[in-house]
CSV table of C-alpha atoms in Angstrom, one decimal:
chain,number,residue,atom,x,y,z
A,1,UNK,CA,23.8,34.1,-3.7
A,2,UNK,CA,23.8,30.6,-2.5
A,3,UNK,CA,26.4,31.6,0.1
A,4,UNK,CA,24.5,34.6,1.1
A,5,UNK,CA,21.1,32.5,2.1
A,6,UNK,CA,22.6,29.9,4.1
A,7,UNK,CA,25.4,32.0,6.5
A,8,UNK,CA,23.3,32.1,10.0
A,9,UNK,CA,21.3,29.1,9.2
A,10,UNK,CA,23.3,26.8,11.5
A,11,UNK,CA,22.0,29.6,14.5
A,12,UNK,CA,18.6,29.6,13.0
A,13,UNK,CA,18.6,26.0,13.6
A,14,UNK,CA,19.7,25.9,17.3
A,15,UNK,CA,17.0,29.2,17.8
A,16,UNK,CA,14.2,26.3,16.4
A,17,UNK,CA,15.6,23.7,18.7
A,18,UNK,CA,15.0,25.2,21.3
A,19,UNK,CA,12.9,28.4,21.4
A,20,UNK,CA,9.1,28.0,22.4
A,21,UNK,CA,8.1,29.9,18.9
A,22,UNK,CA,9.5,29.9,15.6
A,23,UNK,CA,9.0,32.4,12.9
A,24,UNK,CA,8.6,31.6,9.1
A,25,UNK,CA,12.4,33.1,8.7
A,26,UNK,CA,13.7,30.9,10.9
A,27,UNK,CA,11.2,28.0,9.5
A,28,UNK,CA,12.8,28.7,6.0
A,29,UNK,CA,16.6,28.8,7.3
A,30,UNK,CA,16.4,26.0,8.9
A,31,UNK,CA,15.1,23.7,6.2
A,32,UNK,CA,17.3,25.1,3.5
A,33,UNK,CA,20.3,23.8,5.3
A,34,UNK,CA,18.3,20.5,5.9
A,35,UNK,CA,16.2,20.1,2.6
A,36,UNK,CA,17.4,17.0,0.9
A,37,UNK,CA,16.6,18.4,-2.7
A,38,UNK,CA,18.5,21.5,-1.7
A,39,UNK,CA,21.3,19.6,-1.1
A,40,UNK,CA,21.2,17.3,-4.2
A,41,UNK,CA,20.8,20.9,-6.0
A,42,UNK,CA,23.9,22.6,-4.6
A,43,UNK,CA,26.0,19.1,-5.4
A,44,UNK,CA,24.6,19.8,-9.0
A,45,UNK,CA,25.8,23.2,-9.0
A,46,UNK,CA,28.9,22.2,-7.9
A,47,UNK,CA,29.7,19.8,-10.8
A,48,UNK,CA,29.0,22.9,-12.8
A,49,UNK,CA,31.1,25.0,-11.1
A,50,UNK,CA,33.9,22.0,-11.4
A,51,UNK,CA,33.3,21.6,-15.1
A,52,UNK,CA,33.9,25.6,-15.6
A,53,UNK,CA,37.4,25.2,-16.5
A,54,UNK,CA,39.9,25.9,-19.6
A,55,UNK,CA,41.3,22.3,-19.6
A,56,UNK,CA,37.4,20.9,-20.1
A,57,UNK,CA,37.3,23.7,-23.2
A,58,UNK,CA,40.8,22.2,-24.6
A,59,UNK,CA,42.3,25.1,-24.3
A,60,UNK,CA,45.1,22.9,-21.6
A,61,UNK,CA,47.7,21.0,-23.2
A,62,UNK,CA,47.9,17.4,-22.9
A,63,UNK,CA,51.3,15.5,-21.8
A,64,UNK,CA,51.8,12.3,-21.6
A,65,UNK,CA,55.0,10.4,-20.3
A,66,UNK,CA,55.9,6.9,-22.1
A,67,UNK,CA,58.6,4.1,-21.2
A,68,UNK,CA,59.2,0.7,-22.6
A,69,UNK,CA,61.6,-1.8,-22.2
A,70,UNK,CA,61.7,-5.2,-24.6
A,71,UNK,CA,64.4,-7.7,-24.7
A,72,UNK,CA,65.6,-11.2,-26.5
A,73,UNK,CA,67.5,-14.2,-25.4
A,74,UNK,CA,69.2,-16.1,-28.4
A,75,UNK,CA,69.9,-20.0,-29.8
A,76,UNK,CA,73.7,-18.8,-29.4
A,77,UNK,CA,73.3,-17.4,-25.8
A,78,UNK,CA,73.5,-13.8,-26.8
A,79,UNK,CA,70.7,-11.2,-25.5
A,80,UNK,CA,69.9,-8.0,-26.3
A,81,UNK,CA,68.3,-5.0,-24.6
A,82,UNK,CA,66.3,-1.6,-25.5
A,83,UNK,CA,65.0,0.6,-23.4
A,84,UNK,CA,63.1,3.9,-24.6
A,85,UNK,CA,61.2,6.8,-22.8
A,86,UNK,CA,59.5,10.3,-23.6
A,87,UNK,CA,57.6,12.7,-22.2
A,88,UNK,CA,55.6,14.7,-24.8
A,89,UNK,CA,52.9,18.1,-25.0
A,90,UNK,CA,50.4,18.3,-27.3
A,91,UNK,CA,47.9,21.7,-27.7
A,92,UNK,CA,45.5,22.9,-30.5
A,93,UNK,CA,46.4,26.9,-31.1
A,94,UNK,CA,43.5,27.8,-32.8
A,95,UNK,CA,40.5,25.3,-34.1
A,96,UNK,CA,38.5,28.2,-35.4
A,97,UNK,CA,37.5,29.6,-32.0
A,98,UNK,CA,36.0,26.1,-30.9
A,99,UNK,CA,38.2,26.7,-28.0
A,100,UNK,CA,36.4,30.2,-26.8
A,101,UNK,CA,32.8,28.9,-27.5
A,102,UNK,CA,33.3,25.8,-25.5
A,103,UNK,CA,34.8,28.2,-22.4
A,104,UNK,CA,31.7,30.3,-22.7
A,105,UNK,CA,29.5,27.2,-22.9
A,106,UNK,CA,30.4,26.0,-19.8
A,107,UNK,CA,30.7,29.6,-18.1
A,108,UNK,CA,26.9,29.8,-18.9
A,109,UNK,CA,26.0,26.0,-18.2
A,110,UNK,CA,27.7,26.9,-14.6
A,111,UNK,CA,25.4,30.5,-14.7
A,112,UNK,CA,22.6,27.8,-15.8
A,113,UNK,CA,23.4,25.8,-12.4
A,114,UNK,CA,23.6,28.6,-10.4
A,115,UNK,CA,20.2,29.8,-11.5
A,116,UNK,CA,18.5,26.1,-11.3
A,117,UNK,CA,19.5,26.1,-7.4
A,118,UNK,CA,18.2,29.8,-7.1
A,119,UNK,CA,15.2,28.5,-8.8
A,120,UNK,CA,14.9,25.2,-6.5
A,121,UNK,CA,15.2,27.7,-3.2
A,122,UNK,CA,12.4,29.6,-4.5
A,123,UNK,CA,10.6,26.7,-5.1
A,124,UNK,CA,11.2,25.5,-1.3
A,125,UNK,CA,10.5,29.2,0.3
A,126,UNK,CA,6.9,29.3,-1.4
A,127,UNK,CA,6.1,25.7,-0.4
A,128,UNK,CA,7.5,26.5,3.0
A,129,UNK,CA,6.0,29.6,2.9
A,130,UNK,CA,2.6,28.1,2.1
A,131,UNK,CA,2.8,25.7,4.8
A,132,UNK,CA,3.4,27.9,7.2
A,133,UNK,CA,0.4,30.0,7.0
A,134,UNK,CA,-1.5,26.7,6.7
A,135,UNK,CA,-0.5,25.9,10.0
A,136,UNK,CA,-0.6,29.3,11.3
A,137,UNK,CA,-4.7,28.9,9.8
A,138,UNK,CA,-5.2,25.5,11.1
A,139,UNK,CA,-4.3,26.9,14.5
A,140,UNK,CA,-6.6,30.1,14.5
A,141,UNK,CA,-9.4,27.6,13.2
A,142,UNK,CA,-8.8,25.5,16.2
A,143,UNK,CA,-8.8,28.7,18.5
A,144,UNK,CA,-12.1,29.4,17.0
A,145,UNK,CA,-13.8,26.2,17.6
A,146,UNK,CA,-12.2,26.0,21.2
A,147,UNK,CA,-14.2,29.2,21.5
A,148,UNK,CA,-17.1,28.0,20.0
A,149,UNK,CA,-16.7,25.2,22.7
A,150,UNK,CA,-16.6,27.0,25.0
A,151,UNK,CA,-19.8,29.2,24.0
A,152,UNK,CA,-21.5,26.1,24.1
A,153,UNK,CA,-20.5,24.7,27.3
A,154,UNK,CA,-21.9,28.3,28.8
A,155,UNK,CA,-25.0,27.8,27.4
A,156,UNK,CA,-25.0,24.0,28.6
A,157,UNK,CA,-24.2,25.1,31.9
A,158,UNK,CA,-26.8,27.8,32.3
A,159,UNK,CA,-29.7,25.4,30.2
A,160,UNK,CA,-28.7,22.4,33.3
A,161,UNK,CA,-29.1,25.8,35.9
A,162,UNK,CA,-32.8,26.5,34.7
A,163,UNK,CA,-33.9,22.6,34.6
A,164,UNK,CA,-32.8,22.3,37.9
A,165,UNK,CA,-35.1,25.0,38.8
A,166,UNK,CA,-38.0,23.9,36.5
A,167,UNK,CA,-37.4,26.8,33.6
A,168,UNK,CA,-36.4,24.9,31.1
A,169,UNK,CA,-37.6,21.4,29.6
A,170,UNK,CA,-35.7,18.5,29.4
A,171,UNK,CA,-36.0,18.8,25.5
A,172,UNK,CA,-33.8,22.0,26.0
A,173,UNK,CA,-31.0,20.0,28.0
A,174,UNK,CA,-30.5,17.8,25.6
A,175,UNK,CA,-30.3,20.2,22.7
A,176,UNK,CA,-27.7,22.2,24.3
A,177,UNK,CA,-25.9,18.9,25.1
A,178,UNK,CA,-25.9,17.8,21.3
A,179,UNK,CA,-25.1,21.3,20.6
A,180,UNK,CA,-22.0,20.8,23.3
A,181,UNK,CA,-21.2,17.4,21.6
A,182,UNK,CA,-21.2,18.5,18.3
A,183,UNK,CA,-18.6,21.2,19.1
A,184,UNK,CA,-16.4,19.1,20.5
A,185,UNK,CA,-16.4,16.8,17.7
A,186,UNK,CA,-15.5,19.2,16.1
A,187,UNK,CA,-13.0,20.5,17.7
A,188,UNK,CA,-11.3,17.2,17.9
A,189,UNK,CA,-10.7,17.1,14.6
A,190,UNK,CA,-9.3,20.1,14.0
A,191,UNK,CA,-6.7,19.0,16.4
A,192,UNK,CA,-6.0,16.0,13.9
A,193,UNK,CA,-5.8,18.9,10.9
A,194,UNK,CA,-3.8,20.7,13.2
A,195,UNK,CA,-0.9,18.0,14.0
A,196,UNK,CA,-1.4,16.8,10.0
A,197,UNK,CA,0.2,20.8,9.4
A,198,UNK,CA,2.9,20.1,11.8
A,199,UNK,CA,3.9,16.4,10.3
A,200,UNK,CA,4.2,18.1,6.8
A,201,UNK,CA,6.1,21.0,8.4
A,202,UNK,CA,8.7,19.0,10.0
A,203,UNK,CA,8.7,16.6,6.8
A,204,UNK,CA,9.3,20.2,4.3
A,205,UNK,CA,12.4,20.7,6.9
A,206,UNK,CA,13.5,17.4,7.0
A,207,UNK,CA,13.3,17.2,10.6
A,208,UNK,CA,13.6,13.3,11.2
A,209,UNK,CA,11.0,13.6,14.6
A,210,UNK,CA,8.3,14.3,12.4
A,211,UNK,CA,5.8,14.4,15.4
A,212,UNK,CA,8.0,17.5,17.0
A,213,UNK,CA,5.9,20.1,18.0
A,214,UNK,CA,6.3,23.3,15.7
A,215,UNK,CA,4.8,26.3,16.8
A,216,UNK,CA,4.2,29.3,14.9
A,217,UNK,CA,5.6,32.9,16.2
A,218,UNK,CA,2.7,34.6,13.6
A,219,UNK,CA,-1.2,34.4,16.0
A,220,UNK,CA,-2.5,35.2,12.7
A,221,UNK,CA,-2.0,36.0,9.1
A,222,UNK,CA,-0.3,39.2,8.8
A,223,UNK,CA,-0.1,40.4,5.1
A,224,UNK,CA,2.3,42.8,4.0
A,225,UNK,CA,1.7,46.4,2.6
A,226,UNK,CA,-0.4,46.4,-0.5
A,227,UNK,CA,1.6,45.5,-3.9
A,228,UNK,CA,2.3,47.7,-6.6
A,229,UNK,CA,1.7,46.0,-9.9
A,230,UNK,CA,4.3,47.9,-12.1
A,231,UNK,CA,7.0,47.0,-9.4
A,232,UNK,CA,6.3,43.2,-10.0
A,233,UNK,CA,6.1,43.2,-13.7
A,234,UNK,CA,9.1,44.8,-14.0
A,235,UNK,CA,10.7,42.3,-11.6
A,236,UNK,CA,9.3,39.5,-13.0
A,237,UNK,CA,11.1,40.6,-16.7
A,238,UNK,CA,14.4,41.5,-15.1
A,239,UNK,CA,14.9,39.1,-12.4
A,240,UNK,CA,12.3,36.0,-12.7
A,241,UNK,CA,15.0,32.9,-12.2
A,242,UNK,CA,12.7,30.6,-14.9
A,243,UNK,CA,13.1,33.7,-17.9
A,244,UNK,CA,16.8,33.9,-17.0
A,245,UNK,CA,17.4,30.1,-17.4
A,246,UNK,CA,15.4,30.5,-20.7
A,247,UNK,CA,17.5,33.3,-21.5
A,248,UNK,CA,20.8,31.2,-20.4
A,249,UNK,CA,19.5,28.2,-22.9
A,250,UNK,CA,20.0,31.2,-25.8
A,251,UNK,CA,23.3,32.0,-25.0
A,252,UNK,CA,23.9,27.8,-25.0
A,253,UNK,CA,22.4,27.1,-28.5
A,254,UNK,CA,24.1,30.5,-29.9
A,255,UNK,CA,27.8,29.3,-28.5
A,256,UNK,CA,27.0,26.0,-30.1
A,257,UNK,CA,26.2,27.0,-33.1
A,258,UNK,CA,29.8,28.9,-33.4
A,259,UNK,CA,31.3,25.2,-32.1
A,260,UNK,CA,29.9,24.3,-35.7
A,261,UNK,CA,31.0,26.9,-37.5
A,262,UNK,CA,34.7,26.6,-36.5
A,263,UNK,CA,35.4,23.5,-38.5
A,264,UNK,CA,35.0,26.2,-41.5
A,265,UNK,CA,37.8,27.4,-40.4
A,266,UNK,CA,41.7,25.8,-40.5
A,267,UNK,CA,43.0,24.1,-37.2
A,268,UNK,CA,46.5,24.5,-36.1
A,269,UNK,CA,48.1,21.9,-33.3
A,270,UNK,CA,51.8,22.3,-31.9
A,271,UNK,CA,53.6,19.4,-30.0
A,272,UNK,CA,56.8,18.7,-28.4
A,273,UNK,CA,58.2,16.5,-26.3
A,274,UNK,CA,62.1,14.4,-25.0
A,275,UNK,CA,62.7,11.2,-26.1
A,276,UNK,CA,65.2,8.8,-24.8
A,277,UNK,CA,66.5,5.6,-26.0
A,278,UNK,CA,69.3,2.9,-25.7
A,279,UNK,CA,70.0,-0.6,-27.0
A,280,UNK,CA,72.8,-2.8,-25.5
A,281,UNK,CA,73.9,-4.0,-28.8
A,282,UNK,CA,74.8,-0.8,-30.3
A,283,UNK,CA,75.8,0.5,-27.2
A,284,UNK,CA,74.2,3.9,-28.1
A,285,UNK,CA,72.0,6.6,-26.1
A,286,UNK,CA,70.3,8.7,-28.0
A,287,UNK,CA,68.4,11.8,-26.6
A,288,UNK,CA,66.9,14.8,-27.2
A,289,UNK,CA,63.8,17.6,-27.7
A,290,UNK,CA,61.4,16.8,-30.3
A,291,UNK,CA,58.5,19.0,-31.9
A,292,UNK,CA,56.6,19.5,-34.6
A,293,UNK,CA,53.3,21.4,-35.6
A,294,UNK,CA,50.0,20.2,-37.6
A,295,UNK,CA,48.0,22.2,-40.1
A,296,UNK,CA,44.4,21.7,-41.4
A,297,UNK,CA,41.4,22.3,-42.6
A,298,UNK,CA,38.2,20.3,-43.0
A,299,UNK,CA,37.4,20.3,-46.9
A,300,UNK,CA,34.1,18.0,-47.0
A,301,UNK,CA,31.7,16.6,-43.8
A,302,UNK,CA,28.6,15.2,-45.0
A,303,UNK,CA,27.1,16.4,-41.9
A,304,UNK,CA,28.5,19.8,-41.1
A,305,UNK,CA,26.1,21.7,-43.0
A,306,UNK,CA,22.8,19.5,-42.0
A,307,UNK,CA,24.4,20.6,-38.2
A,308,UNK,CA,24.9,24.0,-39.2
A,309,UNK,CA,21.1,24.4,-40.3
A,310,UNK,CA,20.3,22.2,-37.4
A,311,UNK,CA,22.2,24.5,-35.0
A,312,UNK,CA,19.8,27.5,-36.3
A,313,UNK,CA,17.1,26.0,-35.6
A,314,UNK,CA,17.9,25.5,-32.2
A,315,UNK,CA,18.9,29.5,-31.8
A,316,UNK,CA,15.2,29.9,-33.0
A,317,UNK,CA,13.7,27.6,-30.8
A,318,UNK,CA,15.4,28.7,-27.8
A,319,UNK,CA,14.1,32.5,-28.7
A,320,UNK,CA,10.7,31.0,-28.9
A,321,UNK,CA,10.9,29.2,-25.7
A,322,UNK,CA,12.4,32.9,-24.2
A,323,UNK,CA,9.0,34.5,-26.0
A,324,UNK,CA,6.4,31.6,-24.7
A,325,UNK,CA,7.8,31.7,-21.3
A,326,UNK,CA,7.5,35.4,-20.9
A,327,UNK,CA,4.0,35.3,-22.7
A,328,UNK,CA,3.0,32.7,-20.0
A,329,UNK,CA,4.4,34.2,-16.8
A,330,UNK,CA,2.7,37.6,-17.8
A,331,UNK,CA,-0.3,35.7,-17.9
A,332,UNK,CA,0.4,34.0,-14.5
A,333,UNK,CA,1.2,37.6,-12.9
A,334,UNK,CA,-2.2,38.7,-14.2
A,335,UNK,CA,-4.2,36.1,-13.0
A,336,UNK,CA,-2.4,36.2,-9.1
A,337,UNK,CA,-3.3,40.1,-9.7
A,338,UNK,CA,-6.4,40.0,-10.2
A,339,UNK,CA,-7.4,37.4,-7.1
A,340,UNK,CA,-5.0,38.9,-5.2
A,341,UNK,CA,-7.1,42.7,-5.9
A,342,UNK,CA,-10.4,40.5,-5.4
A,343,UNK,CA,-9.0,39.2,-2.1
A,344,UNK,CA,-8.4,42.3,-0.6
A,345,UNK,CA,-11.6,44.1,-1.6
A,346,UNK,CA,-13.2,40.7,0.1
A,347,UNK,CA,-11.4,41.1,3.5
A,348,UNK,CA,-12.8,44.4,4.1
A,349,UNK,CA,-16.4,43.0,3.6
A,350,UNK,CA,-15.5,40.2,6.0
A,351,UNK,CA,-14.1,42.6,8.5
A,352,UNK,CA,-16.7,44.6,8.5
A,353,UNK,CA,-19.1,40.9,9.0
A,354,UNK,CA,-17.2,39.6,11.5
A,355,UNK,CA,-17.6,42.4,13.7
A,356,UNK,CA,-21.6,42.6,12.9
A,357,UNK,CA,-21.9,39.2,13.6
A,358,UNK,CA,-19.5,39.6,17.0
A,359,UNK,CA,-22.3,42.3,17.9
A,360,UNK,CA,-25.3,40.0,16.7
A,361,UNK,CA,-24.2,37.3,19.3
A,362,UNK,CA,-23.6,39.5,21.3
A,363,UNK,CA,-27.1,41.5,21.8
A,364,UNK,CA,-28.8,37.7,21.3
A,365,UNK,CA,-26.6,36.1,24.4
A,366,UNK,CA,-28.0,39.2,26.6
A,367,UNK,CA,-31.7,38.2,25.4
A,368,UNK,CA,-30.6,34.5,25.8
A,369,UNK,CA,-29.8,35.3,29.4
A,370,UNK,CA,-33.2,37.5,29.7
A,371,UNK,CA,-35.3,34.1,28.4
A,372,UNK,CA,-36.0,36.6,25.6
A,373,UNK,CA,-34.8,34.5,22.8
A,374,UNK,CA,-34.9,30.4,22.2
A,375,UNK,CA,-31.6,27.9,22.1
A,376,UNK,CA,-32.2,27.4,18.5
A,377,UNK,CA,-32.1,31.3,17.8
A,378,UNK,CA,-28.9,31.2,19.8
A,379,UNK,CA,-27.5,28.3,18.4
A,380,UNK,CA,-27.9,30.5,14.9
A,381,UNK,CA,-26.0,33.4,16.4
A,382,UNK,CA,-23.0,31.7,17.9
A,383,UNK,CA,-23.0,30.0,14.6
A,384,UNK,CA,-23.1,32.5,12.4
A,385,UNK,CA,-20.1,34.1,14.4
A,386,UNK,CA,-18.1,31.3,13.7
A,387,UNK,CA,-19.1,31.5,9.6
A,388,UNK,CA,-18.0,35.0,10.0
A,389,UNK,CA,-14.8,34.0,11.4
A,390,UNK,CA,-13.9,31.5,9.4
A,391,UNK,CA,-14.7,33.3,5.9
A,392,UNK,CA,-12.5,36.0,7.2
A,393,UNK,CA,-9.3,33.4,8.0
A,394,UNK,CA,-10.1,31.8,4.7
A,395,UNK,CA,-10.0,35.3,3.0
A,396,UNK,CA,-6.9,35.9,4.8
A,397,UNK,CA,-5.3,32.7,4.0
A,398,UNK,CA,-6.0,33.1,-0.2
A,399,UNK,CA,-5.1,36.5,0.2
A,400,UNK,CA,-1.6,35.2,1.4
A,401,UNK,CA,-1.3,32.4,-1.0
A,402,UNK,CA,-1.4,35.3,-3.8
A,403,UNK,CA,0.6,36.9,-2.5
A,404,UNK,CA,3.3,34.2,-2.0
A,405,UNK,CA,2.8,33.7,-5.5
A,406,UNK,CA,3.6,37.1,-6.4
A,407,UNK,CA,6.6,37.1,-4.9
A,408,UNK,CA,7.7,34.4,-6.7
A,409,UNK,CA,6.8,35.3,-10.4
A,410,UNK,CA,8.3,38.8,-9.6
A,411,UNK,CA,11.8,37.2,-8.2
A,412,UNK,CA,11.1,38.5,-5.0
A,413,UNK,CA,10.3,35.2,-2.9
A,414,UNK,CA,13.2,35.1,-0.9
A,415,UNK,CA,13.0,38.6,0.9
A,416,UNK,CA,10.8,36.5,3.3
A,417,UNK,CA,14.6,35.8,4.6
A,418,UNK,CA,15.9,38.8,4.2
C-alpha cells in the first residue's frame, strides 16, 4: 500500500515547485514524501518487516565455530602443545509449536506495522486535508473583504463627489471614510490569517521555506457528491485501520497464549558438529563428526500456570478492546452523520440568503445613488452581504471538515489521492 501512495510523488513535488497553483492531491503527495513522522513511521515498519523472519522465531539453527590453542614450557626445558577446533549446529525440532506461534507473532506484529503507517498517512491526509480548505477559506474570506473594500471605497468616492458639490455634509464624509478605514483594517488582517494558513501549510509538508507562497488550485470549497450512510458504516467495520490494529492485537495475545502452552508439551533439540584436536606430546590427531540429540519436558514451573491464566486474560481484554473500539467509532460515525446531514440542510438556507442579501444591496445601492436611502442604511446592506457570505463559507468549511472526517472513520481518507 505504502508503495502504491508514494510512486509519482517525486513528480508531484517538481509540479509544486514550480506550477503557479497546487491542488490538495498534489499538496498531500508532496508532504508524504517530506513528512518527517512519515518517514520515522516507514523506518518503524521496516524494522518489522526485518524482524519477520524464521531465524528470529528459532526455527534457524545456530552454528558456532571454536578454536584454542594452550601450551607449557617446563623446569627441564621440555614444552608441550595442543591445539583443538570444531564447528558445531544446534536446532530445536519441535518445542511444542513455540516455533510456529512465534513466526505468526511476528507475521502479524509486521501486519501491526504495516497498519500503524496506514494509520499515520491517514492521520497526515485529514490534517493536510483540513488545512487545505483552511487556506482555501482564509483566501475566499480575504476575497470577500477585498470586496467589501472596495464597496466602500465606491461609496467614499461618490460621498467626497456630493460634498464637493454641497449635497452631502461633512458628517457624511467622514462616516464613509471610517466606514473605508474600518474595511481595510480589516482586510489587513485577514492578510495576516491568510499567510498564518500558508506557514502551517508549508510546516505540514515540511517545506524548510516556510514563508513560500502556496496557492490553492480549489477558488472555493467544492464538496463531493452527497454520502451514503450504509456505504460508510460498512467501510468503517471492514476496513477502519484503528479496528484492524485492534483486531491485529487479538491475533498477538491469542499466538502468545499458545507460546505458553507449548512448554506443556516435550521439546526435542538435535546437534552436530567436527571436532579436531592434536597434542605434540602424543603426537596424535584426532578428528571427526559428532552429534547427539536432547529430549525433554517441563514437569513443574511455579509460574507457567499463573502465565497461562494470565495469557487468558489478555485474549479477553484484547476482545474487549476490539468491542470498545467498535462501540466508539460507531458513535463517532454517528455524530460526523448527523452534523454532516445538519450542514447540508444549512447550506441550502445560506444559498438561498446569500443571494437575497446580493439582491438587498443591490436594490439599496440604486436608491443610494438616487439619494433615496442614507449611508447608514447602506452601510447595513453591504454589511449584511458580507454576514451572508461569510455564514455560507463557514457552512461550507464545517460541511467539509465532516466530511474529511467521514472519510477517515470509513477507511476511505486516502481516495483524496487516488
Amino acid at each position: 500500500m505504502k508503495r502504491h501512495i508514494i510512486t509519482i510523488i517525486a513528480l508531484a513535488c517538481v509540479v509544486y515547485a514550480h506550477a503557479q497553483s497546487i491542488t490538495l492531491k498534489e499538496c498531500i503527495e508532496c508532504g508524504l514524501e517530506n513528512s518527517y513522522q512519515i518517514k520515522m513511521v516507514n523506518n518503524d515498519e521496516q524494522q518489522s518487516a526485518n524482524n519477520d523472519t524464521w531465524g528470529n522465531a528459532g526455527a534457524v539453527p545456530t552454528v558456532n565455530a571454536t578454536g584454542t590453542y594452550s601450551g607449557a614450557i617446563r623446569n627441564n626445558g621440555g614444552h608441550t602443545h595442543s591445539l583443538n577446533s570444531s564447528i558445531r549446529a544446534e536446532m530445536t525440532v519441535f518445542n511444542g509449536f513455540s516455533i510456529l506461534a512465534s513466526r505468526s507473532k511476528l507475521e502479524e506484529l509486521h501486519r501491526a506495522g504495516t497498519i500503524q503507517t496506514r494509520i499515520a498517512i491517514e492521520d497526515y491526509v485529514a490534517s493536510l486535508a483540513s488545512e487545505y480548505y483552511n487556506m482555501v477559506r482564509q483566501a475566499i474570506h480575504l476575497k470577500n473583504l477585498d470586496y467589501a473594500v472596495a464597496l466602500s471605497k465606491e461609496r467614499l468616492r461618490i460621498v467626497q463627489a456630493r460634498y464637493d458639490i454641497g449635497d452631502n455634509s461633512r458628517l457624511d464624509l467622514q462616516q464613509a471614510q471610517v466606514y473605508f478605514n474600518a474595511d481595510s483594517a480589516s482586510s489587513l488582517k485577514q492578510h495576516e490569517l491568510v499567510a498564518s494558513a500558508n506557514i502551517r501549510m508549508n510546516k505540514l509538508m515540511s517545506n524548510s521555506n516556510l514563508n513560500e507562497h502556496i496557492l490553492a488550485a480549489d477558488t472555493s470549497i467544492i464538496l463531493l457528491e452527497q454520502l451514503n450512510y450504509d456505504d460508510l458504516l460498512q467501510n468503517m467495520l471492514e476496513t477502519n485501520a484503528d479496528l484492524l490494529k485492534a483486531e491485529t492485537n487479538k491475533t498477538i495475545a491469542q499466538l502468545d497464549k499458545k507460546s505458553v502452552v507449548s512448554r506443556n508439551y516435550p521439546y526435542l533439540k538435535v546437534n552436530a558438529g567436527y571436532g579436531l584436536s592434536w597434542n605434540n606430546t602424543t603426537s596424535r590427531h584426532q578428528y571427526g563428526p559428532e552429534f547427539g540429540a536432547t529430549v525433554g519436558i517441563n514437569l513443574i514451573d511455579g509460574t507457567h500456570r499463573t502465565k497461562q491464566r494470565n495469557a487468558n486474560l489478555e485474549i479477553l481484554n484484547a476482545e474487549l478492546a476490539v468491542e470498545e473500539l467498535e462501540l466508539e467509532l460507531m458513535a463517532n460515525l454517528e455524530d460526523f452523520w448527523q452534523a454532516y446531514q445538519n450542514n447540508l440542510r444549512l447550506l441550502a438556507l445560506e444559498r438561498q440568503n446569500l443571494l437575497t442579501a446580493q439582491d438587498n444591496y443591490d436594490i439599496a445601492y440604486e436608491r443610494y445613488l438616487l439619494g433615496d436611502l442614507s449611508g447608514i442604511e447602506m452601510r447595513e446592506a453591504q454589511k449584511s452581504l458580507l454576514d451572508a457570505e461569510e455564514s455560507l463559507l463557514q457552512v461550507e468549511y464545517d460541511t467539509k471538515i465532516c466530511e474529511i472526517s467521514l472519510l477517515q472513520i470509513s477507511g476511505k481518507i486516502l481516495d483524496y489521492i487516488k
